[in-house]
Amino acid sequence: MDWQCDRTEDLVDNYLAGEADDADWDFAVKHAEECPECRQKLDDATSYESLMKSAMLAMAREVGTRPSKSPETFLSSGSSRRSARISMRRRNYTYIAIAAASVIIILVLFIAYGSLVKIKKSTPEELARLQVNTMSKAVALIRHPGKITNDRQLVALLEPKLAEKLKQDELPQVKEGKFLDPWEKPFRVMTDETSGRVIFYSVGPNGIDEGCKGDDVFPSN
Amino acid sequence: MSESDAELVKQARKGDRTASDRLFRRYWKQIGVFIYQKLGPRGDWEDLLQDIFAKAYRSLKQLRHPERFGPWLYTIAGSACMDVLRAQMRRPDGGSIDDVSESLLSAPADESKLNGETLEAVRTAIGDLPDNYRVVINLRFLEGMSAKDIADFLGEPAGTIRNRIFRANRMLEEKLKEYF
Ligand SMILES: [Zn+2]
């Protein structure tokens, strides 16, 4: 253990406290190239971090990230659920009339809107495009010392970043440690030769990897 | 810019329903995760959270420092968990099998993002930490706050919080070694 190892160990602590210094980080990554012990420590720290982040996300999903009804409905005095019911009964008919009127207005607007614009979900191609764009951008933001050696590691690192950018129903499925495209085929990874960037692409509806040609869906820029 | 907790608390005390509404939406997710870690899988999160928030709302007048609304809410949630656990222990059959099976049934089949065993391991490891450690770990990894942000939020010295994070991380890394 020399001073370089000490400095790296401090960096790891600070990193996990959300306070890593860029200069220290660069120093540690450089030092880790020649010190296997410190490389292990950096690897462990980033893996631990992504485990914690994805576990937190999973817990939030489990509980639900927002109330299904407005807090106003249960924040009345007395025991929450019972008193909500009582105060409902007390509401006079004006409220009922207003509610009925708004339901009708909303219904009319909804029908009018529906006839003007076809309400449709995005097509699998559009979804795949959105996913490869987001994944390819997110992978560039990963700060991970050393090489990412397997899919599971990659998924664990990317998932928290994707969850920030995509809505729940836009997130790619994960199966056996791989991201799946809308046709349930794993996304492919390649390095774009001109930019040197790592990109994700989907093999498209025909399920055949055509190397970003044919019906393959690749990032738009 | 969003309003501070303190401003929203002051408005909520005057009876402004949108203020209380926003305040509780702001904390729904983190308090949900906080009680999940302590109580484990079950199916009645919404009811539990509603009770916690209704209780907080009723005692809002007793909150001396509106700027400490967050930490105060965590203590209310912590004692609500203890009440639930105590009630469960008093039950003759000793458990809440109904709750568990309900939550298993309602869980989507493809919840494979993080496998169930790993999630449960992390949950128990965090759930076993003392509440004040758990709060900092959640603020760090769920809310993405730095040690300094957390210290400001809790009104404690940054050094104390930093040490608490270091120690909590070490305990968790030790327990979860085989999962990362
Ligand atoms: Zn070293």
CSV table of C-alpha atoms and ligand atoms in Angstrom, one decimal:
chain,number,residue,atom,x,y,z
A,1,MET,CA,0.0,0.0,0.0
A,2,ASP,CA,1.6,3.2,-1.1
A,3,TRP,CA,0.1,6.7,-1.2
A,4,GLN,CA,-1.4,6.1,-4.6
A,5,CYS,CA,-3.4,3.2,-3.3
A,6,ASP,CA,-4.5,5.4,-0.3
A,7,ARG,CA,-5.7,8.1,-2.7
A,8,THR,CA,-7.6,5.6,-4.8
A,9,GLU,CA,-9.3,4.2,-1.7
A,10,ASP,CA,-10.4,7.7,-0.7
A,11,LEU,CA,-11.7,8.3,-4.1
A,12,VAL,CA,-13.8,5.1,-3.9
A,13,ASP,CA,-15.3,6.3,-0.6
A,14,ASN,CA,-16.0,9.8,-2.0
A,15,TYR,CA,-17.4,8.3,-5.2
A,16,LEU,CA,-20.0,6.3,-3.3
A,17,ALA,CA,-20.9,9.4,-1.2
A,18,GLY,CA,-21.6,11.2,-4.5
A,19,GLU,CA,-18.6,13.5,-4.1
A,20,ALA,CA,-15.9,12.2,-6.4
A,21,ASP,CA,-13.5,14.7,-7.7
A,22,ASP,CA,-12.8,14.5,-11.5
A,23,ALA,CA,-9.1,14.9,-11.0
A,24,ASP,CA,-9.0,12.1,-8.4
A,25,TRP,CA,-11.1,9.9,-10.6
A,26,ASP,CA,-8.7,10.3,-13.5
A,27,PHE,CA,-5.8,9.6,-11.2
A,28,ALA,CA,-7.4,6.5,-9.8
A,29,VAL,CA,-8.3,5.1,-13.2
A,30,LYS,CA,-4.7,5.6,-14.3
A,31,HIS,CA,-3.3,4.1,-11.2
A,32,ALA,CA,-5.7,1.1,-11.5
A,33,GLU,CA,-4.1,0.2,-14.9
A,34,GLU,CA,-1.0,-0.9,-13.0
A,35,CYS,CA,-2.5,-1.9,-9.7
A,36,PRO,CA,-4.7,-5.0,-9.8
A,37,GLU,CA,-5.9,-4.5,-6.2
A,38,CYS,CA,-7.1,-1.0,-6.9
A,39,ARG,CA,-8.7,-2.0,-10.2
A,40,GLN,CA,-10.7,-4.6,-8.2
A,41,LYS,CA,-11.8,-1.9,-5.8
A,42,LEU,CA,-12.9,0.4,-8.5
A,43,ASP,CA,-14.8,-2.4,-10.2
A,44,ASP,CA,-16.5,-3.4,-7.0
A,45,ALA,CA,-17.5,0.2,-6.2
A,46,THR,CA,-19.2,0.7,-9.6
A,47,SER,CA,-20.9,-2.7,-9.5
A,48,TYR,CA,-22.1,-2.0,-6.0
A,49,GLU,CA,-23.4,1.4,-7.1
A,50,SER,CA,-25.3,0.0,-10.0
A,51,LEU,CA,-26.8,-2.8,-7.9
A,52,MET,CA,-28.0,-0.3,-5.3
A,53,LYS,CA,-29.5,2.0,-8.0
A,54,SER,CA,-31.3,-0.7,-9.8
A,55,ALA,CA,-32.5,-2.3,-6.6
A,56,MET,CA,-33.9,1.1,-5.5
A,57,LEU,CA,-35.7,1.5,-8.8
A,58,ALA,CA,-37.1,-2.0,-8.5
A,59,MET,CA,-38.4,-1.2,-5.0
A,60,ALA,CA,-40.0,2.0,-6.2
A,61,ARG,CA,-41.7,0.1,-9.0
A,62,GLU,CA,-42.9,-2.5,-6.5
A,63,VAL,CA,-44.6,0.2,-4.3
A,64,GLY,CA,-45.7,2.6,-7.0
A,65,THR,CA,-44.0,5.9,-7.6
A,66,ARG,CA,-47.1,8.0,-7.3
A,67,PRO,CA,-50.5,7.9,-5.6
A,68,SER,CA,-53.3,6.5,-7.7
A,69,LYS,CA,-55.6,9.3,-6.6
A,70,SER,CA,-55.0,12.8,-5.5
A,71,PRO,CA,-53.7,13.1,-1.9
A,72,GLU,CA,-56.4,15.6,-1.4
A,73,THR,CA,-58.9,12.7,-1.1
A,74,PHE,CA,-57.3,11.1,1.9
A,75,LEU,CA,-55.8,14.1,3.7
A,76,SER,CA,-58.9,14.9,5.6
A,77,SER,CA,-59.1,14.8,9.4
A,78,GLY,CA,-60.0,11.6,11.3
A,79,SER,CA,-59.1,8.1,10.0
A,80,SER,CA,-58.2,8.7,6.4
A,81,ARG,CA,-60.4,6.2,4.5
A,82,ARG,CA,-63.5,6.5,6.7
A,83,SER,CA,-63.6,10.2,6.8
A,84,ALA,CA,-63.1,10.5,3.0
A,85,ARG,CA,-66.3,8.6,2.6
A,86,ILE,CA,-68.2,10.8,5.1
A,87,SER,CA,-67.1,14.0,3.5
A,88,MET,CA,-68.1,12.6,0.1
A,89,ARG,CA,-71.7,12.2,1.4
A,90,ARG,CA,-71.7,15.8,2.7
A,91,ARG,CA,-70.9,17.3,-0.7
A,92,ASN,CA,-74.0,19.0,-2.1
A,93,TYR,CA,-75.6,18.6,-5.5
A,94,THR,CA,-73.8,21.5,-7.0
A,95,TYR,CA,-70.6,19.4,-7.1
A,96,ILE,CA,-72.5,16.5,-8.6
A,97,ALA,CA,-73.8,18.8,-11.3
A,98,ILE,CA,-70.4,20.2,-12.0
A,99,ALA,CA,-68.9,16.8,-12.2
A,100,ALA,CA,-71.6,15.5,-14.6
A,101,ALA,CA,-71.1,18.5,-16.8
A,102,SER,CA,-67.4,18.1,-16.9
A,103,VAL,CA,-67.7,14.4,-17.7
A,104,ILE,CA,-69.9,15.3,-20.7
A,105,ILE,CA,-67.5,18.0,-21.9
A,106,ILE,CA,-64.5,15.8,-21.6
A,107,LEU,CA,-66.3,13.0,-23.4
A,108,VAL,CA,-67.3,15.3,-26.3
A,109,LEU,CA,-63.8,16.7,-26.5
A,110,PHE,CA,-62.4,13.2,-26.4
A,111,ILE,CA,-64.6,12.0,-29.2
A,112,ALA,CA,-63.8,15.1,-31.3
A,113,TYR,CA,-60.1,14.6,-30.8
A,114,GLY,CA,-60.3,10.9,-31.6
A,115,SER,CA,-62.0,11.5,-34.9
A,116,LEU,CA,-59.5,14.2,-35.9
A,117,VAL,CA,-56.4,12.4,-34.9
A,118,LYS,CA,-56.2,8.7,-34.9
A,119,ILE,CA,-55.2,7.8,-31.4
A,120,LYS,CA,-52.5,5.2,-31.8
A,121,LYS,CA,-49.7,3.7,-29.9
A,122,SER,CA,-46.3,4.1,-31.4
A,123,THR,CA,-45.3,1.3,-33.8
A,124,PRO,CA,-42.7,-1.2,-32.9
A,125,GLU,CA,-40.3,0.4,-35.3
A,126,GLU,CA,-40.8,3.8,-33.6
A,127,LEU,CA,-40.3,2.3,-30.2
A,128,ALA,CA,-37.2,0.4,-31.4
A,129,ARG,CA,-35.8,3.7,-32.8
A,130,LEU,CA,-36.4,5.5,-29.6
A,131,GLN,CA,-34.8,2.7,-27.6
A,132,VAL,CA,-31.6,2.4,-29.7
A,133,ASN,CA,-31.2,6.2,-29.7
A,134,THR,CA,-31.5,6.4,-25.9
A,135,MET,CA,-29.4,3.4,-25.3
A,136,SER,CA,-26.6,4.5,-27.6
A,137,LYS,CA,-26.6,7.9,-25.9
A,138,ALA,CA,-26.7,6.4,-22.4
A,139,VAL,CA,-23.8,4.0,-23.1
A,140,ALA,CA,-21.5,7.0,-23.8
A,141,LEU,CA,-22.2,8.4,-20.4
A,142,ILE,CA,-21.1,5.3,-18.5
A,143,ARG,CA,-18.0,5.9,-16.4
A,144,HIS,CA,-16.7,2.5,-15.8
A,145,PRO,CA,-13.0,1.7,-15.2
A,146,GLY,CA,-11.8,-1.2,-17.3
A,147,LYS,CA,-13.8,-3.2,-19.7
A,148,ILE,CA,-17.4,-4.2,-19.4
A,149,THR,CA,-17.1,-7.9,-19.8
A,150,ASN,CA,-20.6,-9.2,-19.9
A,151,ASP,CA,-24.2,-8.3,-20.8
A,152,ARG,CA,-25.5,-8.4,-17.3
A,153,GLN,CA,-22.9,-5.8,-16.2
A,154,LEU,CA,-23.9,-3.6,-19.1
A,155,VAL,CA,-27.6,-3.9,-18.4
A,156,ALA,CA,-27.0,-3.1,-14.7
A,157,LEU,CA,-25.0,0.0,-15.6
A,158,LEU,CA,-27.5,1.2,-18.3
A,159,GLU,CA,-30.8,0.5,-16.7
A,160,PRO,CA,-30.7,3.4,-14.2
A,161,LYS,CA,-29.8,5.8,-17.0
A,162,LEU,CA,-32.5,4.6,-19.3
A,163,ALA,CA,-35.1,4.8,-16.5
A,164,GLU,CA,-34.3,8.5,-16.3
A,165,LYS,CA,-34.9,9.1,-19.9
A,166,LEU,CA,-37.7,6.7,-20.9
A,167,LYS,CA,-41.3,6.2,-19.7
A,168,GLN,CA,-42.2,2.9,-18.0
A,169,ASP,CA,-43.7,1.4,-21.2
A,170,GLU,CA,-40.8,2.6,-23.3
A,171,LEU,CA,-38.2,0.8,-21.4
A,172,PRO,CA,-36.7,-2.2,-23.2
A,173,GLN,CA,-37.5,-5.6,-21.6
A,174,VAL,CA,-34.7,-7.5,-20.0
A,175,LYS,CA,-34.4,-11.2,-20.3
A,176,GLU,CA,-31.5,-13.4,-19.2
A,177,GLY,CA,-29.4,-10.3,-18.7
A,178,LYS,CA,-30.0,-8.9,-22.2
A,179,PHE,CA,-32.1,-6.0,-23.4
A,180,LEU,CA,-34.8,-7.1,-25.8
A,181,ASP,CA,-36.2,-5.1,-28.7
A,182,PRO,CA,-40.0,-4.8,-29.4
A,183,TRP,CA,-39.8,-8.1,-31.3
A,184,GLU,CA,-38.2,-9.7,-28.3
A,185,LYS,CA,-34.8,-10.2,-29.9
A,186,PRO,CA,-31.7,-9.0,-28.1
A,187,PHE,CA,-30.3,-5.7,-29.2
A,188,ARG,CA,-26.9,-5.9,-30.9
A,189,VAL,CA,-23.9,-3.7,-30.0
A,190,MET,CA,-21.3,-2.5,-32.5
A,191,THR,CA,-18.7,0.2,-32.7
A,192,ASP,CA,-19.4,2.8,-35.3
A,193,GLU,CA,-16.2,2.9,-37.3
A,194,THR,CA,-16.4,6.6,-38.3
A,195,SER,CA,-17.2,8.1,-34.9
A,196,GLY,CA,-15.7,5.3,-32.7
A,197,ARG,CA,-18.9,5.3,-30.7
A,198,VAL,CA,-20.5,2.2,-29.3
A,199,ILE,CA,-24.1,2.0,-30.6
A,200,PHE,CA,-27.0,-0.3,-30.1
A,201,TYR,CA,-29.2,-1.6,-32.9
A,202,SER,CA,-32.2,-3.8,-33.3
A,203,VAL,CA,-32.3,-6.7,-35.9
A,204,GLY,CA,-35.7,-5.4,-36.8
A,205,PRO,CA,-39.0,-7.3,-37.5
A,206,ASN,CA,-37.4,-10.0,-39.7
A,207,GLY,CA,-35.1,-11.0,-36.8
A,208,ILE,CA,-32.1,-11.2,-39.0
A,209,ASP,CA,-28.9,-9.3,-38.2
A,210,GLU,CA,-28.1,-7.4,-41.3
A,211,GLY,CA,-25.5,-5.2,-39.7
A,212,CYS,CA,-27.5,-2.0,-39.7
A,213,LYS,CA,-28.9,-2.7,-43.2
A,214,GLY,CA,-32.2,-4.0,-44.4
A,215,ASP,CA,-34.9,-3.6,-41.8
A,216,ASP,CA,-32.5,-3.2,-38.9
A,217,VAL,CA,-33.2,-0.3,-36.6
A,218,PHE,CA,-30.2,1.8,-35.7
A,219,PRO,CA,-29.7,5.2,-34.0
A,220,SER,CA,-30.8,8.1,-36.1
A,221,ASN,CA,-27.6,10.2,-35.6
B,1,MET,CA,-38.1,26.7,-9.7
B,2,SER,CA,-40.1,24.5,-7.5
B,3,GLU,CA,-41.1,25.7,-4.1
B,4,SER,CA,-39.2,24.6,-1.0
B,5,ASP,CA,-40.8,22.2,1.5
B,6,ALA,CA,-40.9,25.0,4.0
B,7,GLU,CA,-43.0,27.2,1.8
B,8,LEU,CA,-45.4,24.4,0.9
B,9,VAL,CA,-45.7,23.5,4.6
B,10,LYS,CA,-46.7,27.0,5.4
B,11,GLN,CA,-49.3,27.2,2.7
B,12,ALA,CA,-50.6,23.7,3.6
B,13,ARG,CA,-51.1,24.8,7.2
B,14,LYS,CA,-53.3,27.7,5.9
B,15,GLY,CA,-55.5,25.0,4.3
B,16,ASP,CA,-54.1,25.3,0.8
B,17,ARG,CA,-54.9,21.8,-0.6
B,18,THR,CA,-52.7,22.1,-3.7
B,19,ALA,CA,-49.7,22.8,-1.4
B,20,SER,CA,-50.3,19.7,0.7
B,21,ASP,CA,-51.0,17.7,-2.4
B,22,ARG,CA,-47.7,18.7,-4.0
B,23,LEU,CA,-45.8,18.1,-0.7
B,24,PHE,CA,-47.0,14.5,-0.5
B,25,ARG,CA,-46.5,13.7,-4.1
B,26,ARG,CA,-43.0,14.9,-3.7
B,27,TYR,CA,-42.3,12.3,-1.0
B,28,TRP,CA,-44.6,9.4,-2.1
B,29,LYS,CA,-41.8,7.4,-3.8
B,30,GLN,CA,-39.1,7.8,-1.2
B,31,ILE,CA,-41.3,7.1,1.7
B,32,GLY,CA,-42.8,4.1,-0.2
B,33,VAL,CA,-39.3,2.7,-0.7
B,34,PHE,CA,-38.4,3.4,2.9
B,35,ILE,CA,-41.4,1.4,4.3
B,36,TYR,CA,-41.0,-1.3,1.7
B,37,GLN,CA,-37.5,-2.0,2.9
B,38,LYS,CA,-38.7,-2.5,6.5
B,39,LEU,CA,-41.9,-4.4,5.8
B,40,GLY,CA,-41.0,-6.6,2.8
B,41,PRO,CA,-43.4,-7.7,0.0
B,42,ARG,CA,-47.1,-7.1,0.6
B,43,GLY,CA,-50.0,-5.7,-1.3
B,44,ASP,CA,-51.3,-2.7,0.6
B,45,TRP,CA,-48.8,0.0,0.0
B,46,GLU,CA,-51.2,2.6,-1.1
B,47,ASP,CA,-53.3,2.2,2.1
B,48,LEU,CA,-50.2,2.3,4.3
B,49,LEU,CA,-48.9,5.4,2.6
B,50,GLN,CA,-52.2,7.1,2.7
B,51,ASP,CA,-52.3,6.5,6.5
B,52,ILE,CA,-48.8,7.9,7.0
B,53,PHE,CA,-49.5,11.0,4.9
B,54,ALA,CA,-52.9,11.6,6.6
B,55,LYS,CA,-51.2,11.3,10.0
B,56,ALA,CA,-48.5,13.8,9.0
B,57,TYR,CA,-51.1,16.1,7.6
B,58,ARG,CA,-53.1,16.1,10.8
B,59,SER,CA,-50.0,16.9,12.9
B,60,LEU,CA,-48.6,19.4,10.5
B,61,LYS,CA,-49.3,22.2,13.0
B,62,GLN,CA,-46.9,20.5,15.5
B,63,LEU,CA,-44.0,20.6,13.1
B,64,ARG,CA,-41.7,23.2,14.6
B,65,HIS,CA,-39.3,23.6,11.7
B,66,PRO,CA,-41.1,23.6,8.4
B,67,GLU,CA,-37.8,23.3,6.6
B,68,ARG,CA,-37.3,19.9,8.2
B,69,PHE,CA,-40.5,18.5,6.8
B,70,GLY,CA,-38.7,15.6,5.0
B,71,PRO,CA,-36.8,14.3,8.0
B,72,TRP,CA,-39.9,14.6,10.2
B,73,LEU,CA,-41.9,12.6,7.6
B,74,TYR,CA,-39.3,9.9,7.8
B,75,THR,CA,-39.7,9.6,11.6
B,76,ILE,CA,-43.5,9.3,11.2
B,77,ALA,CA,-43.0,6.6,8.5
B,78,GLY,CA,-40.5,4.8,10.8
B,79,SER,CA,-42.9,4.6,13.7
B,80,ALA,CA,-45.7,3.6,11.4
B,81,CYS,CA,-43.6,0.6,10.3
B,82,MET,CA,-43.0,-0.3,13.9
B,83,ASP,CA,-46.7,-0.3,14.5
B,84,VAL,CA,-47.4,-2.6,11.6
B,85,LEU,CA,-44.7,-5.0,12.7
B,86,ARG,CA,-45.9,-5.0,16.2
B,87,ALA,CA,-49.5,-5.7,15.1
B,88,GLN,CA,-48.2,-8.6,12.9
B,89,MET,CA,-46.4,-10.1,15.9
B,90,ARG,CA,-49.5,-10.0,18.0
B,91,ARG,CA,-51.5,-11.9,15.3
B,92,PRO,CA,-51.9,-15.6,16.5
B,93,ASP,CA,-50.8,-17.0,13.1
B,94,GLY,CA,-47.8,-14.8,13.3
B,95,GLY,CA,-47.7,-13.7,9.7
B,96,SER,CA,-49.4,-12.0,6.8
B,97,ILE,CA,-49.4,-14.8,4.3
B,98,ASP,CA,-52.5,-13.3,2.6
B,99,ASP,CA,-50.6,-10.1,2.0
B,100,VAL,CA,-47.6,-11.9,0.6
B,101,SER,CA,-49.5,-14.1,-1.8
B,102,GLU,CA,-51.6,-11.2,-3.0
B,103,SER,CA,-48.5,-9.2,-3.9
B,104,LEU,CA,-47.0,-12.3,-5.6
B,105,LEU,CA,-50.1,-12.8,-7.6
B,106,SER,CA,-50.3,-9.2,-8.7
B,107,ALA,CA,-46.6,-9.0,-9.6
B,108,PRO,CA,-46.2,-8.9,-13.4
B,109,ALA,CA,-44.7,-12.2,-14.7
B,110,ASP,CA,-41.8,-10.5,-16.5
B,111,GLU,CA,-40.4,-8.6,-13.5
B,112,SER,CA,-37.0,-9.9,-14.5
B,113,LYS,CA,-35.3,-6.5,-14.5
B,114,LEU,CA,-33.5,-7.5,-11.3
B,115,ASN,CA,-34.2,-11.0,-10.2
B,116,GLY,CA,-36.4,-11.5,-7.2
B,117,GLU,CA,-33.8,-13.2,-5.1
B,118,THR,CA,-31.3,-10.3,-5.6
B,119,LEU,CA,-33.9,-7.7,-4.9
B,120,GLU,CA,-35.0,-9.4,-1.7
B,121,ALA,CA,-31.4,-9.8,-0.6
B,122,VAL,CA,-30.8,-6.0,-1.1
B,123,ARG,CA,-34.0,-5.2,0.6
B,124,THR,CA,-33.3,-7.2,3.7
B,125,ALA,CA,-29.7,-5.9,3.9
B,126,ILE,CA,-30.9,-2.3,3.7
B,127,GLY,CA,-33.9,-3.1,5.9
B,128,ASP,CA,-31.6,-4.3,8.7
B,129,LEU,CA,-29.7,-1.0,8.9
B,130,PRO,CA,-30.7,1.5,11.6
B,131,ASP,CA,-33.3,4.0,10.3
B,132,ASN,CA,-30.9,6.9,10.2
B,133,TYR,CA,-28.4,4.9,8.0
B,134,ARG,CA,-31.3,3.8,5.8
B,135,VAL,CA,-32.4,7.3,5.2
B,136,VAL,CA,-29.0,8.4,4.0
B,137,ILE,CA,-28.6,5.4,1.8
B,138,ASN,CA,-32.0,6.0,0.1
B,139,LEU,CA,-31.3,9.6,-0.4
B,140,ARG,CA,-28.0,8.7,-1.9
B,141,PHE,CA,-29.0,5.9,-4.3
B,142,LEU,CA,-32.7,6.5,-4.9
B,143,GLU,CA,-32.7,10.3,-5.0
B,144,GLY,CA,-29.1,10.7,-6.3
B,145,MET,CA,-28.2,13.2,-3.6
B,146,SER,CA,-24.6,13.8,-2.6
B,147,ALA,CA,-23.4,13.7,1.0
B,148,LYS,CA,-23.5,17.5,1.2
B,149,ASP,CA,-27.1,17.6,-0.2
B,150,ILE,CA,-28.1,15.0,2.4
B,151,ALA,CA,-26.5,16.9,5.2
B,152,ASP,CA,-28.4,20.1,4.2
B,153,PHE,CA,-31.6,18.1,3.9
B,154,LEU,CA,-31.3,16.5,7.3
B,155,GLY,CA,-29.7,19.6,9.0
B,156,GLU,CA,-26.7,17.6,10.2
B,157,PRO,CA,-23.0,18.3,9.8
B,158,ALA,CA,-21.6,17.1,6.4
B,159,GLY,CA,-18.8,15.2,8.1
B,160,THR,CA,-21.3,13.2,10.2
B,161,ILE,CA,-23.3,12.3,7.1
B,162,ARG,CA,-20.2,11.4,5.1
B,163,ASN,CA,-19.1,9.0,7.8
B,164,ARG,CA,-22.6,7.5,8.0
B,165,ILE,CA,-22.6,6.9,4.2
B,166,PHE,CA,-19.1,5.3,4.4
B,167,ARG,CA,-20.1,3.0,7.1
B,168,ALA,CA,-23.5,2.0,5.6
B,169,ASN,CA,-21.8,1.3,2.3
B,170,ARG,CA,-19.2,-0.9,4.0
B,171,MET,CA,-21.9,-2.9,5.8
B,172,LEU,CA,-24.0,-3.3,2.7
B,173,GLU,CA,-21.0,-4.3,0.5
B,174,GLU,CA,-20.0,-6.9,3.1
B,175,LYS,CA,-23.5,-8.4,3.2
B,176,LEU,CA,-24.1,-8.2,-0.6
B,177,LYS,CA,-20.7,-9.3,-1.8
B,178,GLU,CA,-22.0,-12.3,-3.8
B,179,TYR,CA,-24.6,-10.2,-5.7
B,180,PHE,CA,-22.5,-7.8,-7.6
C,1,ZN,ZN,-3.2,0.6,-5.8
